[in-house]
PDB file of C-alpha atoms in Angstrom:
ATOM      1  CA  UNK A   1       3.416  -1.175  17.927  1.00 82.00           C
ATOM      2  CA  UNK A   2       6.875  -1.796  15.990  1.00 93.00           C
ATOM      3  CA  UNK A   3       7.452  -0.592  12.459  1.00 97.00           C
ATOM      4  CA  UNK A   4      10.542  -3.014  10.644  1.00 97.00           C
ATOM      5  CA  UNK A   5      11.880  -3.962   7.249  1.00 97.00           C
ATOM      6  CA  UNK A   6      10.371  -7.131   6.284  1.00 97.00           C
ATOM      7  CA  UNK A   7      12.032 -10.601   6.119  1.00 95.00           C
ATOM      8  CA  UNK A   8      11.686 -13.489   4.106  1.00 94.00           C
ATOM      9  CA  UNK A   9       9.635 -14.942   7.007  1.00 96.00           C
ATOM     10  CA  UNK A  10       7.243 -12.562   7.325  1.00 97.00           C
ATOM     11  CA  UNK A  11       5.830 -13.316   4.051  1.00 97.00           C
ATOM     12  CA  UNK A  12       2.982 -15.444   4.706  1.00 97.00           C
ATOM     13  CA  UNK A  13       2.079 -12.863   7.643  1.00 97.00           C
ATOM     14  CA  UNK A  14       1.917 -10.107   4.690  1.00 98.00           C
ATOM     15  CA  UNK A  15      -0.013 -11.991   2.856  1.00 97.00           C
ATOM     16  CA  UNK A  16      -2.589 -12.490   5.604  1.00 98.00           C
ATOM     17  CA  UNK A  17      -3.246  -8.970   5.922  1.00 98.00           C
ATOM     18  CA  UNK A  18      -3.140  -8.565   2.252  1.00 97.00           C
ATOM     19  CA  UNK A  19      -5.778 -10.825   1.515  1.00 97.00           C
ATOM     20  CA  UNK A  20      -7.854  -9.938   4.692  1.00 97.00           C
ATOM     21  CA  UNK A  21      -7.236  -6.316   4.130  1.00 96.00           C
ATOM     22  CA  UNK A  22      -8.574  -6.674   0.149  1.00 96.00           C
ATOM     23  CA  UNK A  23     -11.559  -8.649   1.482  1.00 96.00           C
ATOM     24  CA  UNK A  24     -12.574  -6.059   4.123  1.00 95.00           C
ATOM     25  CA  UNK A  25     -11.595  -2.869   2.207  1.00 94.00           C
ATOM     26  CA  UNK A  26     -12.838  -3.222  -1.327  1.00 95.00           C
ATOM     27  CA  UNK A  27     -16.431  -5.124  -0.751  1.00 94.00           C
ATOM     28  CA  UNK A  28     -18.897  -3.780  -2.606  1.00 93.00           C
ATOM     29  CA  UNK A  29     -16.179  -2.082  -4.952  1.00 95.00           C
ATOM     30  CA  UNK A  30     -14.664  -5.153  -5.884  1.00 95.00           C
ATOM     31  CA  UNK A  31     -16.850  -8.424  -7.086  1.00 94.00           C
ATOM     32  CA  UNK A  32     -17.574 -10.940  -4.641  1.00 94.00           C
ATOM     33  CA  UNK A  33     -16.101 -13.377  -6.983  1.00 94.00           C
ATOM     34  CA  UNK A  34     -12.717 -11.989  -7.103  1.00 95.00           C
ATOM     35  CA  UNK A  35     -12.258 -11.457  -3.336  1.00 95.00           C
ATOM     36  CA  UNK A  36     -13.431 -14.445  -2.861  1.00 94.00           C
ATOM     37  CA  UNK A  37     -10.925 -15.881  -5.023  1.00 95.00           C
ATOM     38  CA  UNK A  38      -7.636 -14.214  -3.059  1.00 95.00           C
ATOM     39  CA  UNK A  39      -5.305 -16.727  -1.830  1.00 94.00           C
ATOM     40  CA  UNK A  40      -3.084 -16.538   0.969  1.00 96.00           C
ATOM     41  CA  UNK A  41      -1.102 -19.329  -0.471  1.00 93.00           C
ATOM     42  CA  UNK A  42      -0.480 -17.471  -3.839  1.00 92.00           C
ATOM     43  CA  UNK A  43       0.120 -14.068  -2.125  1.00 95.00           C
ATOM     44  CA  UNK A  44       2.340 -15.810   0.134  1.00 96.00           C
ATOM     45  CA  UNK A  45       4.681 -16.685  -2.978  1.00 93.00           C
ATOM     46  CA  UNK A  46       4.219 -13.591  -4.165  1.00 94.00           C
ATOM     47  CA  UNK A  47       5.402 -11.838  -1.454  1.00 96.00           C
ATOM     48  CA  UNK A  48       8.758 -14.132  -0.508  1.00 96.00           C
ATOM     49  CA  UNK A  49       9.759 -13.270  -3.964  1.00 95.00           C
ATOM     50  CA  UNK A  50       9.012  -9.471  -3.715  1.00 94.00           C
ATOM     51  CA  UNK A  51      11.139  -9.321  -0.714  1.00 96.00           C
ATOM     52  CA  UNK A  52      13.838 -11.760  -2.292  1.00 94.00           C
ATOM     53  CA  UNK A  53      13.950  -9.227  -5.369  1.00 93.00           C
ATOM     54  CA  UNK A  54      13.826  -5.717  -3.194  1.00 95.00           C
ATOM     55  CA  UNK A  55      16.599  -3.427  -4.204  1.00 95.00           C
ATOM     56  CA  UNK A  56      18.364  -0.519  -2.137  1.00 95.00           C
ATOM     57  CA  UNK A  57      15.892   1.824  -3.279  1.00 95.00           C
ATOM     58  CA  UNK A  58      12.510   0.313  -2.494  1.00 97.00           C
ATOM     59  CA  UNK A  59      11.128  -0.699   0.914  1.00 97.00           C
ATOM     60  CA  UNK A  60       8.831  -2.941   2.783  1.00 98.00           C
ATOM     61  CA  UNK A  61       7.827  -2.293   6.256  1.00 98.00           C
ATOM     62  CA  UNK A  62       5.705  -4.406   8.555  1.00 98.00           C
ATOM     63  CA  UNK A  63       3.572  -2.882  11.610  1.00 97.00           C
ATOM     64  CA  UNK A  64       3.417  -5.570  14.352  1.00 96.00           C
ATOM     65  CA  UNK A  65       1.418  -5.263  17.812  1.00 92.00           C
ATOM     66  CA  UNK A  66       2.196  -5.431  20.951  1.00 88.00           C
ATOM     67  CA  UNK A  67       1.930  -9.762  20.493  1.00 90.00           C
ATOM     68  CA  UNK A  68       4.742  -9.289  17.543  1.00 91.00           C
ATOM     69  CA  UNK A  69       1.978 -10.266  15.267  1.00 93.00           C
ATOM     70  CA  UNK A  70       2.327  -8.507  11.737  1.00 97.00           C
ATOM     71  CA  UNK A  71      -0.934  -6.251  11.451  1.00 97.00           C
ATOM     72  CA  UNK A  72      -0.204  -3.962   8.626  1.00 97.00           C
ATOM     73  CA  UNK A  73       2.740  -3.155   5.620  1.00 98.00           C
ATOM     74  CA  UNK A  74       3.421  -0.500   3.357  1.00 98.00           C
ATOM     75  CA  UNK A  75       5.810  -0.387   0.037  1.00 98.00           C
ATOM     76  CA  UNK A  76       7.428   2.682  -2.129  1.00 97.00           C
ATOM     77  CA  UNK A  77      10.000   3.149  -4.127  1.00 97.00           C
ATOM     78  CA  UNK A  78      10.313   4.675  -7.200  1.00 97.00           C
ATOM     79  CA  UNK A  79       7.259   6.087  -9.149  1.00 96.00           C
ATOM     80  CA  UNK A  80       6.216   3.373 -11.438  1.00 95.00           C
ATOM     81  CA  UNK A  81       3.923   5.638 -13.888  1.00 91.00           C
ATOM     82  CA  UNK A  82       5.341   6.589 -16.982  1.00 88.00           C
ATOM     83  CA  UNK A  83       3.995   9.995 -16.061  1.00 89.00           C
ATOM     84  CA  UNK A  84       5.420  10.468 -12.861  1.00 90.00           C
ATOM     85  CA  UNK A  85       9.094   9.281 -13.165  1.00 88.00           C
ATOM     86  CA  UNK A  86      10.310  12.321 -10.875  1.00 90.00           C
ATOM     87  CA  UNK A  87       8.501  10.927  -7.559  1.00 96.00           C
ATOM     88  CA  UNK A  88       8.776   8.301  -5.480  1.00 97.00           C
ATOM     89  CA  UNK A  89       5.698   6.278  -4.951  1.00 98.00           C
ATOM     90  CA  UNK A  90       3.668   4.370  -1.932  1.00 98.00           C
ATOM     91  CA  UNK A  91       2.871   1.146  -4.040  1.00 97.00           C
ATOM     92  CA  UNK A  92       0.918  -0.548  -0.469  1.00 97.00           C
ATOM     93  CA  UNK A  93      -0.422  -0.147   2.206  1.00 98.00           C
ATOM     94  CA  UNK A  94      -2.469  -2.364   4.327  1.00 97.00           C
ATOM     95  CA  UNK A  95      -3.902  -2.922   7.584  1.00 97.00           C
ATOM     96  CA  UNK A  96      -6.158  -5.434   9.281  1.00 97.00           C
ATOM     97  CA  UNK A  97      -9.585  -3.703  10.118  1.00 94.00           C
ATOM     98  CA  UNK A  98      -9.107  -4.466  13.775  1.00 94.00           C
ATOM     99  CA  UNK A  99      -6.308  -1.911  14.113  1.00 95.00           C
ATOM    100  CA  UNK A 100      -7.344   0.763  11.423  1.00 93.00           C
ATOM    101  CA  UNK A 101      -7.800   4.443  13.064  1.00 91.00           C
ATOM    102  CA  UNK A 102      -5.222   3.728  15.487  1.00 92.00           C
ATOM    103  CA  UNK A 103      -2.730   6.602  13.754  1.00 93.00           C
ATOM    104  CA  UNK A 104      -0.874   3.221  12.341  1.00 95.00           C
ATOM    105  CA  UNK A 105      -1.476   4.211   8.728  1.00 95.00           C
ATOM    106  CA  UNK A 106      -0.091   7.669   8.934  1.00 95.00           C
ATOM    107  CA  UNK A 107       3.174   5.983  10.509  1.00 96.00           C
ATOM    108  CA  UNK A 108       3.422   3.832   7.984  1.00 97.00           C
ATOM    109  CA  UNK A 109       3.631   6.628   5.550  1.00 97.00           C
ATOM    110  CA  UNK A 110       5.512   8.726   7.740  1.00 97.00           C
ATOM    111  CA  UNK A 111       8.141   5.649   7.547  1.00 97.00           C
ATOM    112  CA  UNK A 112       8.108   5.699   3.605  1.00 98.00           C
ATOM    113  CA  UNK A 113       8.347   8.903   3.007  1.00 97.00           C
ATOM    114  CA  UNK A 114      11.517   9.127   5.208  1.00 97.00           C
ATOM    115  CA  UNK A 115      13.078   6.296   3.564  1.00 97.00           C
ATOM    116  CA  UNK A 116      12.357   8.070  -0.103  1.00 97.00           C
ATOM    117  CA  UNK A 117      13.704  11.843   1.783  1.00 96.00           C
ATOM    118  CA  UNK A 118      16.583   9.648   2.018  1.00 95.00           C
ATOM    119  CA  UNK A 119      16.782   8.383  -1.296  1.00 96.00           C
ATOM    120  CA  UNK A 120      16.543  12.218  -2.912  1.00 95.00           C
ATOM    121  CA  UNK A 121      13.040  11.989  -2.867  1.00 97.00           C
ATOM    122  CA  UNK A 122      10.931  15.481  -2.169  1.00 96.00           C
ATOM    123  CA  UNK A 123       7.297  14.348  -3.390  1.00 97.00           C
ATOM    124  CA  UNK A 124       5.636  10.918  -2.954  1.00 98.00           C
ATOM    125  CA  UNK A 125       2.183   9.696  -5.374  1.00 97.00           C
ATOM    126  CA  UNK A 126      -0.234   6.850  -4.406  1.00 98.00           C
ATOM    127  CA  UNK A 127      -2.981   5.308  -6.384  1.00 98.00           C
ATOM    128  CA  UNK A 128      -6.193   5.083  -4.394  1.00 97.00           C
ATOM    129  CA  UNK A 129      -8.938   3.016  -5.989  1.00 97.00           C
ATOM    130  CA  UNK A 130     -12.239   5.215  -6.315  1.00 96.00           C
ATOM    131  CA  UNK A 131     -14.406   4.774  -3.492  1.00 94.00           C
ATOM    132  CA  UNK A 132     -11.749   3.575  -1.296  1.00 95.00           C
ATOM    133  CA  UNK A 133     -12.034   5.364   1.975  1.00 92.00           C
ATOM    134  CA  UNK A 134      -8.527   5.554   1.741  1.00 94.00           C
ATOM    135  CA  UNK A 135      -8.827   8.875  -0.377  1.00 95.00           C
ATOM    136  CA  UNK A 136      -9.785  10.280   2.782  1.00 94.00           C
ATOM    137  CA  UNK A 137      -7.173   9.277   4.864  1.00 96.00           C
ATOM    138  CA  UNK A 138      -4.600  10.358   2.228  1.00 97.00           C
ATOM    139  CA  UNK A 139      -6.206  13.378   1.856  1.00 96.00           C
ATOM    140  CA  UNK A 140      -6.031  14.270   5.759  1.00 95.00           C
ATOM    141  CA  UNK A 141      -2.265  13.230   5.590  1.00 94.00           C
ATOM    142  CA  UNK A 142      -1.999  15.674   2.951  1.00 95.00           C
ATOM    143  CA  UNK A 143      -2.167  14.304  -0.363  1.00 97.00           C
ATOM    144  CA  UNK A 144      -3.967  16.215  -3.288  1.00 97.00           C
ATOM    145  CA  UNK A 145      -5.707  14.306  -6.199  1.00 97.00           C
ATOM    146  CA  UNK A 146      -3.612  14.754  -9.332  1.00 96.00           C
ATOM    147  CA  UNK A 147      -4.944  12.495 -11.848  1.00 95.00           C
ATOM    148  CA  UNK A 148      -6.467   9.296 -12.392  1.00 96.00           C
ATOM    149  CA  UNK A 149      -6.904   5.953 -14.528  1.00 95.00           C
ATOM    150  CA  UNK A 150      -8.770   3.279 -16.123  1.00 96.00           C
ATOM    151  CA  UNK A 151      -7.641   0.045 -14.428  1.00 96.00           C
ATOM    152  CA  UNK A 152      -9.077  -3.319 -15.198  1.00 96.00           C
ATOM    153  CA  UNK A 153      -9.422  -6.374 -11.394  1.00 95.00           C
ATOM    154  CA  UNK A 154     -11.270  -9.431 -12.373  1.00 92.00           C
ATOM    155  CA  UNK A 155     -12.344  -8.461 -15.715  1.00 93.00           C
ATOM    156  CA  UNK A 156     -14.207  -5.206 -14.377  1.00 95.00           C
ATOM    157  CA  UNK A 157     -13.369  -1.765 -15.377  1.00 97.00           C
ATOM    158  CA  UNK A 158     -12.559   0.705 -12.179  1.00 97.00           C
ATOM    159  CA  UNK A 159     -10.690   3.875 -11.498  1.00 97.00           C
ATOM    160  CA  UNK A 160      -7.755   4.485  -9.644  1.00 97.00           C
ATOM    161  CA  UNK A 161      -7.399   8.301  -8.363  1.00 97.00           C
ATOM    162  CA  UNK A 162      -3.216   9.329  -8.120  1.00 97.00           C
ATOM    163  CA  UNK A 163      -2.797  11.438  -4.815  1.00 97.00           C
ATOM    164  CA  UNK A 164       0.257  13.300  -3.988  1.00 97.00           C
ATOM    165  CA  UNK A 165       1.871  14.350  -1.124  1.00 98.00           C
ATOM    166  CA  UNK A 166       4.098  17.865  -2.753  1.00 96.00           C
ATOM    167  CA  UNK A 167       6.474  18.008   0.462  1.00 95.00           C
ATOM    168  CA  UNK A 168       7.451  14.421   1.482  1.00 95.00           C
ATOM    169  CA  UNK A 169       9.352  16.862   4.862  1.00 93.00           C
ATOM    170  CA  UNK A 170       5.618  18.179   5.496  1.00 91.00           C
ATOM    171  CA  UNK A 171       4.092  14.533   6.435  1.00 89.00           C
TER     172      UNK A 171
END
């Protein structure tokens, strides 16, 4: 496995697992309808642009196998919550359910966090959508529940849970 900055052309890759990953991840949290209605194609655009428009101090990594096919990504950068300015923040991370529980997820953060130690960064926040059995993961990495939300996806009300990881060195 290879951990990289993304490219323009991995874009539609990223969007594969980011569609695949939603679909696999958040059934039965999520509506049917809405998963249903993900589209590569739109996520795909979505994507090129976000990597067009990164700046020096956020990051997108890819995970690729063995075959160089992209299997996973993460983002951070600077904490976008009002109430968390001082932190940096892991704003994605994704990977295909073939290759989750391989230790890929922890390098991803690993990665992150080392790019946001470099930016000044001692403390890193994620938001975790409740009864995502990604809280768990998080939590074994570390991360301690510190607040939570009221987000709206497809018209339906849900709550996000904020983790934090206190010693971005630590991880």
């Amino acid at each position: 496995m290879n951990i990289r900055s993304a490219e323009v052309k991995d874009a539609a890759n990223i969007a594969r697992v980011h569609v695949e990953s939603w679909r696999t991840t958040y059934q039965g949290l999520v509506s049917d309808e809405y998963l249903s209605g993900l589209s590569i194609e739109s996520r795909h655009n979505l994507w090129a642009h976000a990597i067009e428009q990164l700046t020096p101090d956020k990051y997108l990594l890819v995970v690729e196998d063995s075959d160089g096919l992209v299997v996973g990504f993460a983002m951070g950068g600077p904490s976008r919550s009002e109430e968390y300015t001082d932190r940096a923040e892991l704003y994605a991370l994704y990977l295909l359910q073939q290759v989750q529980g391989q230790g890929l997820g922890r390098q991803l953060v690993q990665a992150i966090a080392s790019c946001m130690l470099g930016d000044g960064f001692n403390s890193m926040l994620v938001w975790v959508l409740k009864g995502n059995d990604a809280l768990h993961f998080y939590r074994r990495t570390g991360a301690e529940v510190i607040g939570d939300t009221e987000i709206e996806i497809g018209g339906e009300r849900h709550t996000e849970i904020a983790l934090q990881w206190n010693d971005l060195k630590a991880i």
